[in-house]
Coordinates of C-alpha atoms and ligand atoms in Angstrom, one line a residue:
M1 CA 106.9 -51.5 78.2
I2 CA 103.7 -53.5 78.3
F3 CA 101.1 -52.9 81.0
E4 CA 98.0 -55.0 81.4
R5 CA 95.4 -52.5 82.6
A6 CA 96.5 -48.9 82.6
A7 CA 99.5 -46.8 81.6
V8 CA 101.0 -43.3 81.7
A9 CA 103.8 -42.1 79.4
A10 CA 105.3 -38.8 80.4
D11 CA 108.8 -37.5 79.6
H12 CA 109.9 -38.0 83.2
G13 CA 109.5 -41.3 85.1
L14 CA 108.5 -39.5 88.4
A15 CA 105.7 -37.7 86.5
S16 CA 104.5 -41.0 85.0
A17 CA 104.5 -42.5 88.5
A18 CA 102.4 -39.6 89.8
G19 CA 99.6 -40.4 87.3
V20 CA 99.8 -44.1 88.1
E21 CA 99.4 -43.3 91.8
M22 CA 96.0 -41.7 91.0
L23 CA 95.0 -44.7 88.8
R24 CA 95.8 -47.2 91.5
A25 CA 93.8 -45.1 94.0
G26 CA 90.7 -45.5 91.8
G27 CA 91.1 -42.2 89.7
N28 CA 90.4 -42.1 86.0
A29 CA 92.6 -41.0 83.1
V30 CA 91.9 -37.3 83.7
D31 CA 92.7 -37.5 87.4
A32 CA 96.0 -39.2 86.3
A33 CA 96.7 -36.6 83.6
V34 CA 96.3 -33.7 85.9
A35 CA 98.5 -35.3 88.6
T36 CA 101.1 -36.0 86.0
S37 CA 100.9 -32.5 84.6
F38 CA 101.4 -30.9 88.0
A39 CA 104.3 -33.3 88.7
L40 CA 105.9 -32.2 85.4
S41 CA 105.7 -28.7 86.6
V42 CA 108.2 -29.7 89.3
V43 CA 110.5 -32.2 87.5
R44 CA 110.5 -30.6 84.1
P45 CA 110.4 -26.9 85.2
Y46 CA 112.1 -25.7 82.1
S47 CA 109.6 -27.4 79.7
C48 CA 106.1 -26.8 81.1
G49 CA 104.2 -26.1 84.2
I50 CA 102.1 -23.7 86.1
G51 CA 103.7 -20.7 84.4
G52 CA 102.6 -21.9 81.0
G53 CA 99.7 -23.5 79.1
G54 CA 98.7 -26.2 76.7
F55 CA 96.0 -28.4 75.2
M56 CA 94.4 -31.5 76.7
L57 CA 92.6 -33.9 74.5
V58 CA 90.2 -36.2 76.4
A59 CA 88.3 -39.2 74.9
M60 CA 86.0 -40.9 77.3
R61 CA 84.7 -44.4 76.6
D62 CA 81.1 -43.1 77.0
G63 CA 81.7 -41.2 73.7
R64 CA 82.4 -37.7 75.1
S65 CA 85.5 -36.1 73.7
V66 CA 86.8 -32.6 73.9
C67 CA 90.0 -30.5 73.5
I68 CA 90.6 -28.3 76.5
N69 CA 92.4 -25.2 75.3
Y70 CA 94.4 -23.5 78.1
R71 CA 97.0 -22.0 75.8
D72 CA 98.4 -18.8 77.3
C73 CA 97.0 -15.6 75.8
A74 CA 98.4 -12.1 75.2
P75 CA 97.9 -9.5 77.9
A76 CA 95.4 -6.7 77.3
A77 CA 98.2 -4.1 76.7
M78 CA 99.7 -6.1 73.8
R79 CA 98.7 -4.8 70.4
E80 CA 100.0 -6.1 67.0
D81 CA 102.8 -3.6 66.7
F82 CA 104.0 -4.1 70.3
F83 CA 107.5 -5.3 69.3
E84 CA 107.9 -3.6 65.9
S85 CA 110.3 -0.8 67.2
D86 CA 111.7 -2.6 70.2
P87 CA 115.6 -2.4 69.9
D88 CA 116.0 -5.7 71.9
A89 CA 116.0 -8.5 69.3
F90 CA 115.2 -11.0 72.1
A91 CA 112.3 -9.0 73.6
S92 CA 109.6 -11.5 72.4
L93 CA 111.6 -14.5 73.5
R94 CA 113.4 -13.7 76.8
G95 CA 112.3 -11.3 79.6
G96 CA 109.1 -9.7 80.9
K97 CA 107.6 -8.7 77.6
S98 CA 107.6 -12.3 76.3
V99 CA 105.3 -13.4 79.1
A100 CA 101.7 -14.4 78.1
V101 CA 98.9 -14.9 80.6
P102 CA 99.5 -18.5 82.0
G103 CA 96.6 -20.9 81.5
H104 CA 97.9 -24.1 83.0
V105 CA 96.2 -24.0 86.4
A106 CA 92.9 -22.9 85.0
G107 CA 93.1 -25.8 82.4
M108 CA 93.9 -28.4 85.1
L109 CA 91.0 -27.3 87.3
H110 CA 88.7 -27.2 84.4
A111 CA 89.7 -30.7 83.2
L112 CA 89.3 -32.1 86.7
A113 CA 85.8 -30.5 87.2
R114 CA 84.5 -31.7 83.8
F115 CA 85.9 -35.2 83.8
G116 CA 87.8 -36.0 87.0
T117 CA 86.6 -37.9 90.0
M118 CA 89.1 -36.9 92.7
P119 CA 89.5 -33.7 94.7
I120 CA 92.2 -31.3 93.6
A121 CA 94.0 -31.6 96.9
R122 CA 94.5 -35.4 96.4
V123 CA 95.6 -35.0 92.8
L124 CA 98.2 -32.4 93.8
E125 CA 99.7 -34.7 96.4
P126 CA 102.5 -36.3 94.3
A127 CA 103.6 -32.9 92.9
M128 CA 103.6 -31.4 96.4
R129 CA 105.7 -34.3 97.7
L130 CA 108.2 -33.9 94.8
A131 CA 108.5 -30.2 95.3
R132 CA 109.0 -30.6 99.1
E133 CA 111.4 -33.5 99.1
G134 CA 113.1 -32.7 95.9
Y135 CA 114.4 -34.9 93.1
E136 CA 117.7 -35.5 91.3
A137 CA 118.3 -33.5 88.1
D138 CA 118.8 -35.8 85.1
A139 CA 121.0 -35.6 82.0
H140 CA 118.2 -33.8 80.1
Y141 CA 117.9 -31.2 82.9
E142 CA 121.7 -30.7 82.8
S143 CA 121.7 -30.2 79.0
S144 CA 118.8 -27.7 79.1
A145 CA 120.5 -25.8 82.0
K146 CA 123.8 -25.7 80.0
E147 CA 122.0 -24.2 77.0
V148 CA 120.4 -21.4 78.9
M149 CA 123.7 -20.8 80.9
A150 CA 125.4 -20.2 77.5
W151 CA 122.8 -17.6 76.6
L152 CA 123.1 -15.9 80.0
D153 CA 126.9 -15.8 79.6
G154 CA 126.5 -14.1 76.2
Q155 CA 126.0 -10.7 77.8
V156 CA 127.2 -9.1 81.1
G157 CA 124.3 -8.6 83.5
R158 CA 122.0 -11.4 82.3
R159 CA 122.8 -13.6 85.4
E160 CA 121.7 -10.7 87.6
R161 CA 118.7 -9.8 85.5
F162 CA 117.4 -13.4 85.7
G163 CA 118.6 -13.9 89.3
M164 CA 115.9 -16.3 90.4
L165 CA 116.7 -18.7 87.5
W166 CA 120.4 -18.4 88.1
D167 CA 120.2 -19.0 91.9
L168 CA 117.5 -21.7 92.1
F169 CA 117.2 -23.6 88.9
L170 CA 120.8 -23.3 87.7
Q171 CA 122.2 -23.4 91.2
R172 CA 124.6 -20.6 90.3
G173 CA 126.0 -22.5 87.3
L174 CA 126.6 -25.7 89.3
V175 CA 123.5 -27.8 88.5
R176 CA 124.4 -31.2 87.1
A177 CA 122.8 -34.6 86.6
G178 CA 122.5 -35.8 90.2
S179 CA 122.1 -32.4 91.8
R180 CA 119.1 -32.2 94.1
V181 CA 116.3 -29.8 93.1
K182 CA 113.8 -28.7 95.8
L183 CA 111.0 -26.3 95.0
A184 CA 109.4 -25.4 98.3
G185 CA 107.9 -22.2 96.8
Q186 CA 106.0 -24.3 94.2
E187 CA 104.7 -26.5 97.0
R188 CA 103.2 -23.3 98.5
V189 CA 101.5 -22.5 95.2
F190 CA 100.0 -26.0 95.1
A191 CA 98.8 -25.6 98.7
K192 CA 97.0 -22.4 97.7
I193 CA 95.4 -24.1 94.7
A194 CA 94.4 -27.0 96.9
S195 CA 92.6 -24.7 99.3
D196 CA 91.4 -21.8 97.2
G197 CA 91.1 -23.3 93.7
L198 CA 91.5 -20.7 90.8
A199 CA 91.8 -17.8 93.2
G200 CA 94.8 -19.5 94.8
F201 CA 96.7 -18.8 91.6
Y202 CA 95.0 -16.1 89.6
E203 CA 94.4 -13.8 92.7
G204 CA 96.2 -12.9 95.9
E205 CA 99.9 -13.4 96.6
V206 CA 100.8 -15.7 93.7
A207 CA 99.1 -13.4 91.1
A208 CA 100.8 -10.3 92.6
A209 CA 104.2 -12.1 92.5
M210 CA 103.7 -13.0 88.8
V211 CA 102.7 -9.5 87.8
A212 CA 105.6 -8.0 89.8
A213 CA 108.1 -10.4 88.2
A214 CA 107.0 -9.7 84.6
R215 CA 106.7 -5.9 85.1
R216 CA 110.0 -5.6 86.9
D217 CA 111.5 -6.8 83.6
G218 CA 109.5 -4.5 81.4
G219 CA 106.5 -6.7 80.9
V220 CA 102.8 -5.7 80.8
L221 CA 101.1 -8.6 82.5
S222 CA 98.4 -7.3 84.9
L223 CA 96.2 -8.6 87.7
D224 CA 93.2 -8.0 85.4
D225 CA 94.8 -10.2 82.7
L226 CA 95.1 -13.0 85.3
R227 CA 91.5 -12.6 86.5
A228 CA 90.2 -12.5 83.0
F229 CA 91.9 -15.7 81.8
R230 CA 89.3 -18.2 80.5
V231 CA 89.7 -21.8 79.4
R232 CA 88.1 -22.7 76.0
E233 CA 86.6 -26.0 75.1
H234 CA 86.6 -27.2 71.5
E235 CA 85.4 -30.2 69.6
P236 CA 88.6 -32.2 68.8
F237 CA 89.8 -31.7 65.3
V238 CA 88.8 -35.0 63.6
T239 CA 90.5 -36.5 60.6
S240 CA 91.2 -40.1 59.4
W241 CA 94.2 -42.2 58.5
G242 CA 94.3 -45.8 57.3
G243 CA 90.6 -46.3 58.1
R244 CA 91.0 -45.1 61.7
R245 CA 89.6 -41.9 63.3
V246 CA 92.2 -39.4 64.4
L247 CA 91.4 -36.8 67.0
S248 CA 93.8 -33.9 67.5
A249 CA 94.1 -30.3 68.6
P250 CA 92.2 -27.6 66.6
P251 CA 93.3 -23.9 66.3
P252 CA 94.9 -22.1 67.9
S253 CA 97.1 -25.2 67.5
S254 CA 98.1 -26.0 64.0
G255 CA 98.8 -29.6 64.9
G256 CA 95.5 -31.2 63.9
I257 CA 95.2 -29.3 60.5
V258 CA 98.8 -30.0 59.5
L259 CA 98.3 -33.7 60.3
A260 CA 95.0 -33.8 58.4
Q261 CA 96.6 -32.2 55.3
V262 CA 99.6 -34.6 55.4
F263 CA 97.4 -37.7 55.9
A264 CA 95.2 -36.7 53.0
M265 CA 98.1 -36.1 50.7
L266 CA 99.7 -39.4 51.7
E267 CA 96.4 -41.2 51.3
S268 CA 96.1 -39.8 47.8
R269 CA 99.5 -41.3 47.0
G270 CA 98.7 -44.3 49.2
D271 CA 99.6 -47.1 46.7
E272 CA 103.0 -45.5 46.1
L273 CA 103.6 -45.0 49.9
R274 CA 102.8 -48.7 50.6
A275 CA 105.0 -49.8 47.7
I276 CA 107.9 -47.6 49.1
A277 CA 107.3 -49.0 52.6
R278 CA 107.4 -52.6 51.3
E279 CA 110.2 -52.3 48.8
Q280 CA 112.5 -49.5 50.0
G281 CA 111.7 -49.5 53.7
H282 CA 111.5 -47.2 56.7
N283 CA 113.5 -44.0 56.4
S284 CA 114.4 -44.7 52.8
A285 CA 115.1 -41.7 50.7
A286 CA 111.8 -42.1 48.8
Y287 CA 109.8 -42.4 52.0
A288 CA 111.5 -39.3 53.7
H289 CA 111.1 -37.3 50.5
L290 CA 107.4 -38.1 50.0
V291 CA 106.6 -37.3 53.7
C292 CA 108.7 -34.1 53.6
E293 CA 107.1 -32.8 50.4
A294 CA 103.7 -33.3 52.0
L295 CA 104.9 -31.5 55.1
K296 CA 106.2 -28.6 53.0
H297 CA 102.7 -28.1 51.5
A298 CA 101.1 -28.2 55.0
F299 CA 103.6 -26.0 56.7
A300 CA 103.3 -23.4 53.9
D301 CA 99.6 -23.3 54.5
R302 CA 100.2 -23.1 58.3
A303 CA 102.4 -20.1 57.8
R304 CA 100.0 -18.3 55.6
Y305 CA 96.6 -19.0 57.0
L306 CA 96.5 -20.1 60.6
G307 CA 96.0 -18.1 63.8
D308 CA 93.6 -18.0 66.7
G309 CA 90.1 -18.7 65.3
D310 CA 88.5 -16.6 68.0
F311 CA 90.2 -13.5 66.5
V312 CA 90.7 -14.1 62.8
K313 CA 88.8 -16.0 60.1
L314 CA 90.6 -19.3 59.2
P315 CA 90.1 -20.8 55.8
I316 CA 90.0 -24.3 57.2
D317 CA 87.4 -25.7 54.6
E318 CA 89.7 -24.4 51.9
M319 CA 92.8 -25.9 53.5
L320 CA 91.1 -29.3 53.7
R321 CA 89.2 -29.3 50.4
P322 CA 89.8 -32.8 49.1
E323 CA 90.4 -31.7 45.5
R324 CA 93.0 -29.2 46.5
L325 CA 94.8 -31.7 48.7
R326 CA 94.7 -34.2 45.9
A327 CA 96.1 -31.6 43.5
A328 CA 98.9 -30.7 45.9
A329 CA 99.7 -34.4 46.4
A330 CA 99.8 -34.8 42.6
R331 CA 102.3 -31.9 42.3
I332 CA 104.8 -33.8 44.5
E333 CA 107.6 -35.0 42.2
M334 CA 109.5 -38.0 43.5
S335 CA 112.8 -37.1 41.8
R336 CA 113.2 -33.6 43.1
T337 CA 112.1 -31.0 45.6
Q338 CA 110.8 -27.7 44.3
A339 CA 111.1 -24.0 44.9
S340 CA 109.5 -22.8 48.1
E341 CA 106.9 -20.7 46.3
S342 CA 105.3 -23.8 44.8
Y343 CA 104.1 -25.2 48.1
G344 CA 100.8 -24.7 49.8
V345 CA 97.4 -26.2 49.3
A346 CA 94.9 -23.4 49.8
E347 CA 94.4 -20.3 47.5
P348 CA 95.0 -17.0 49.2
V349 CA 91.8 -16.0 50.9
R350 CA 90.9 -12.4 50.2
D351 CA 88.4 -11.5 52.9
D352 CA 89.7 -12.3 55.4
H353 CA 113.3 -27.1 74.5
G354 CA 110.5 -26.5 76.2
T355 CA 107.2 -28.3 76.0
S356 CA 106.2 -31.7 77.3
H357 CA 103.7 -34.4 76.2
L358 CA 101.9 -37.0 78.2
C359 CA 99.5 -39.9 77.4
V360 CA 97.3 -41.7 79.9
V361 CA 94.9 -44.6 79.5
D362 CA 92.9 -46.0 82.4
E363 CA 91.3 -49.3 83.1
A364 CA 88.0 -48.3 81.5
G365 CA 89.9 -47.3 78.3
N366 CA 89.4 -43.5 78.8
S367 CA 92.3 -41.8 77.1
V368 CA 94.0 -38.4 77.5
A369 CA 96.7 -36.9 75.3
C370 CA 98.1 -33.7 76.7
T371 CA 100.8 -31.3 75.5
E372 CA 101.9 -28.3 77.6
T373 CA 104.6 -25.7 77.4
I374 CA 106.3 -22.7 78.8
N375 CA 107.8 -22.4 75.2
F376 CA 111.6 -22.1 75.2
E377 CA 113.8 -23.8 77.8
F378 CA 113.0 -22.0 81.1
G379 CA 110.4 -19.9 79.2
S380 CA 110.9 -16.1 79.5
L381 CA 113.7 -16.8 82.1
V382 CA 111.6 -14.6 84.5
G383 CA 111.1 -16.6 87.7
V384 CA 108.4 -15.9 90.2
D385 CA 110.1 -15.0 93.4
G386 CA 109.1 -16.9 96.5
F387 CA 107.1 -19.4 94.4
D388 CA 109.8 -21.2 92.5
F389 CA 108.4 -21.4 88.9
M390 CA 109.2 -19.8 85.6
L391 CA 106.9 -17.7 83.5
N392 CA 106.4 -18.7 79.9
D393 CA 107.6 -16.8 76.7
S394 CA 104.7 -18.0 74.6
I395 CA 104.4 -14.5 73.1
D396 CA 107.2 -15.5 70.7
D397 CA 104.8 -18.0 69.0
F398 CA 103.0 -14.9 67.6
V399 CA 104.5 -13.0 64.6
T400 CA 106.0 -10.2 66.6
R401 CA 107.9 -8.5 63.8
R402 CA 106.4 -8.8 60.3
G403 CA 108.5 -10.8 57.9
V404 CA 110.8 -12.1 60.6
A405 CA 110.8 -15.8 61.6
N406 CA 110.3 -16.7 65.3
A407 CA 112.8 -18.5 67.4
F408 CA 111.7 -21.9 65.8
G409 CA 112.4 -20.4 62.3
L410 CA 108.7 -20.4 61.7
M411 CA 107.3 -17.7 59.4
H412 CA 103.8 -16.5 60.0
D413 CA 101.4 -14.1 58.3
G414 CA 99.2 -11.4 59.7
Q415 CA 96.7 -14.0 61.0
N416 CA 99.0 -14.6 63.9
L417 CA 99.8 -11.1 65.0
P418 CA 99.3 -10.4 68.8
A419 CA 96.1 -8.8 70.1
P420 CA 94.7 -8.5 73.6
G421 CA 93.5 -11.9 74.8
K422 CA 94.5 -13.6 71.6
R423 CA 96.3 -17.0 71.8
P424 CA 99.5 -17.5 69.7
L425 CA 99.5 -20.2 67.1
S426 CA 100.9 -23.4 68.4
C427 CA 102.3 -26.7 67.1
M428 CA 101.1 -28.7 70.1
T429 CA 99.6 -31.9 68.7
P430 CA 98.1 -34.2 71.3
T431 CA 96.6 -36.9 69.2
I432 CA 94.4 -40.0 69.8
V433 CA 93.9 -42.6 67.0
Q434 CA 90.7 -44.6 67.5
E435 CA 89.4 -47.8 66.1
A436 CA 85.9 -47.8 64.4
D437 CA 84.3 -48.7 67.8
G438 CA 85.8 -45.6 69.4
S439 CA 88.4 -47.5 71.4
C440 CA 91.9 -46.2 71.5
F441 CA 94.3 -47.7 69.0
M442 CA 97.2 -45.4 70.0
M443 CA 98.0 -41.9 71.4
A444 CA 100.9 -39.8 70.5
G445 CA 102.3 -36.3 71.0
A446 CA 105.6 -34.5 71.4
S447 CA 107.7 -31.6 72.5
G448 CA 110.0 -29.7 70.1
G449 CA 108.4 -26.6 68.6
P450 CA 107.5 -27.3 64.9
R451 CA 109.1 -30.7 65.3
I452 CA 106.2 -31.6 67.5
I453 CA 104.1 -32.1 64.4
T454 CA 106.6 -34.1 62.5
G455 CA 107.6 -36.2 65.5
T456 CA 103.9 -37.0 66.2
L457 CA 103.3 -37.8 62.5
Q458 CA 106.3 -40.1 62.2
A459 CA 105.3 -42.0 65.4
I460 CA 101.8 -42.6 63.9
L461 CA 103.2 -43.6 60.5
N462 CA 105.8 -45.9 62.2
A463 CA 103.0 -47.7 64.0
T464 CA 100.5 -47.8 61.2
V465 CA 102.5 -48.1 58.0
F466 CA 105.5 -50.0 59.4
D467 CA 103.7 -51.8 62.2
M468 CA 106.4 -50.8 64.8
N469 CA 105.8 -51.4 68.5
A470 CA 105.6 -48.3 70.7
D471 CA 109.3 -48.3 71.6
A472 CA 110.4 -48.5 68.0
S473 CA 107.8 -45.9 66.9
V474 CA 109.3 -43.5 69.4
A475 CA 113.0 -44.3 69.2
S476 CA 113.5 -44.6 65.4
P477 CA 115.5 -41.8 64.0
R478 CA 113.5 -38.9 62.5
F479 CA 113.6 -36.3 59.8
H480 CA 111.9 -32.9 59.7
H481 CA 110.9 -30.2 57.2
Q482 CA 108.8 -27.2 58.0
W483 CA 108.8 -25.5 54.5
S484 CA 110.6 -22.4 55.8
P485 CA 113.5 -22.4 56.2
D486 CA 113.9 -24.6 53.2
T487 CA 116.1 -27.2 54.9
L488 CA 115.5 -30.9 55.5
Q489 CA 116.8 -31.9 59.0
L490 CA 118.0 -35.4 59.8
E491 CA 118.9 -36.8 63.1
P492 CA 122.6 -38.0 63.3
A493 CA 121.8 -41.7 62.9
L494 CA 120.2 -40.8 59.5
L495 CA 122.9 -38.4 58.5
E496 CA 125.5 -41.1 58.6
T497 CA 123.7 -43.2 56.0
S498 CA 123.4 -42.9 52.3
L499 CA 120.0 -41.1 52.9
R500 CA 121.7 -37.8 53.1
D501 CA 123.2 -38.0 49.6
A502 CA 120.0 -39.4 48.1
L503 CA 118.0 -36.6 49.5
A504 CA 120.6 -34.0 48.4
A505 CA 120.4 -35.5 44.9
R506 CA 116.7 -34.6 44.9
G507 CA 117.6 -31.0 45.7
H508 CA 117.1 -30.9 49.4
V509 CA 119.4 -28.8 51.6
V510 CA 120.1 -31.4 54.3
T511 CA 121.2 -30.4 57.7
K512 CA 121.8 -32.1 61.1
R513 CA 119.5 -31.7 64.0
A514 CA 119.5 -33.5 67.3
P515 CA 117.2 -34.4 68.7
I516 CA 114.1 -34.0 66.4
A517 CA 111.3 -33.8 69.0
A518 CA 110.7 -36.0 72.1
V519 CA 107.6 -38.2 71.6
Q520 CA 105.4 -40.2 74.0
V521 CA 103.2 -43.0 72.8
I522 CA 100.7 -45.5 74.2
R523 CA 99.5 -48.2 71.9
K524 CA 97.0 -51.0 72.2
H525 CA 98.6 -54.4 72.6
A526 CA 97.3 -58.0 72.7
K527 CA 98.2 -58.1 76.4
G528 CA 97.0 -54.6 77.3
W529 CA 98.9 -51.4 76.6
E530 CA 102.3 -50.7 75.3
A531 CA 103.8 -47.4 76.5
A532 CA 106.9 -45.6 75.5
S533 CA 108.6 -42.4 76.6
D534 CA 111.2 -40.9 74.3
P535 CA 114.8 -42.0 75.2
R536 CA 115.9 -38.6 73.7
K537 CA 114.5 -36.9 76.8
G538 CA 115.2 -39.7 79.3
G539 CA 111.6 -40.3 80.3
S540 CA 110.0 -43.6 81.3
P541 CA 106.4 -44.8 81.3
A542 CA 104.6 -46.4 84.2
G543 CA 101.5 -48.6 84.7
Y544 CA 100.2 -51.9 86.0
Ligands
LIG601 N1 105.7 -23.3 72.0 C1 105.6 -24.4 71.1 C2 104.3 -24.4 70.4 O1 103.2 -24.3 71.0 O2 104.2 -24.6 69.2

């Protein structure tokens, strides 16, 4: 959709509308992003929200840009061997132990204080209204609910153990598209934040309820952890692609670095990439193969070297050294894929269906790309009684058992072991692509675990290499490779073409995956801004 002056693209139309309400009332992109984010907490309660955290990338037209890191962190009682001897294979993924200290509310208040123009009480109004009046669950809500219901039904007692989830969000197994969801408890949390700021969430009744919920289910979250939570600000991670400046999230997200490595490798095979695009076309076997081979190098490095830079030394210079990236790109063979061990850019360094993405651009051209999560659908499954929200299970993004992949199949090295206050490595990739004068060319970001990075990458490549409009950039079928496991995933529309056989002939193990990420994009247009929310998640943009 094209909007002349300002736009918001979230993965739910009501959340996009919440942001536009702020823009129309004179707010800027950050006011709108915060309003959208709180609204998502209500309408996508299984994806993100006040029980989770994220990264907000802000680029103001006056030249200020920052990545606000409110990624959840490990409680003080969580050491690196916390899960090693736990007999429950799901302990880091479901239940009280999987809960990290939520950062969302601190992040929103920080963003608003630094860049916003409106009082928190005004920015919270749309979310409070949605929570009070309720909304209709959509098809995506129904399918997320069904997935988690299937897991609950896998063992006797799980419905009772996660009773708040079962009663409220799953409506005792009856929730369907069209069912009304009202979250009066979440409205009470918003009212406390509106009147008491940080203390309304990190102290008092709400804090006590979060701690009680996590501990009742074996967790270690404490009131001290909540009081100690601090937002971090970073310089955006800056790289380039096709002559444009790309801003993205730095560690503890891996998104910016993986994008930078892939862009550098594709640039060094640029003539070939352009010839493939011209002669063989979008999603041809040669195109998918080249991009996947670059992704395999980057994801291998991600697994080996990345973690929270506040706790471990990250060999970022080595990972981005141009000669090494050129050498890795040169090792890509177009006729075949190679053994897993041959991927990676950096040398070993000795010393050393949740989630939601939103984009906002305001009338002044300020831009915000923001990705947030409670990790898996409905997070830890632990609900906060009386306050109608779910606590995250972000702890599973750490390596919780050495040598064992996490729930996204991602392998990690010791860099990403848990430690008190440490943030788990993330794939969240809020990204802003700027023209030489600093104006926004496009914004992109996604949900979908490791597919966040590949979804964001493909949306940017679709727009820049294939000159697709925002709708096509988002809707086109996608592929995914994350190095480990060594499988190349295709969405069904690609699986049904000759692409599958052509990739298999190059040695790829090709599997089906639907969907591969849900991406939101806003892109500059001759008449203003073009905004697209991914049809895979049923979202819609808004603007004027
Ligand atoms: N929980 C998804 C991510 O941060 O990578």
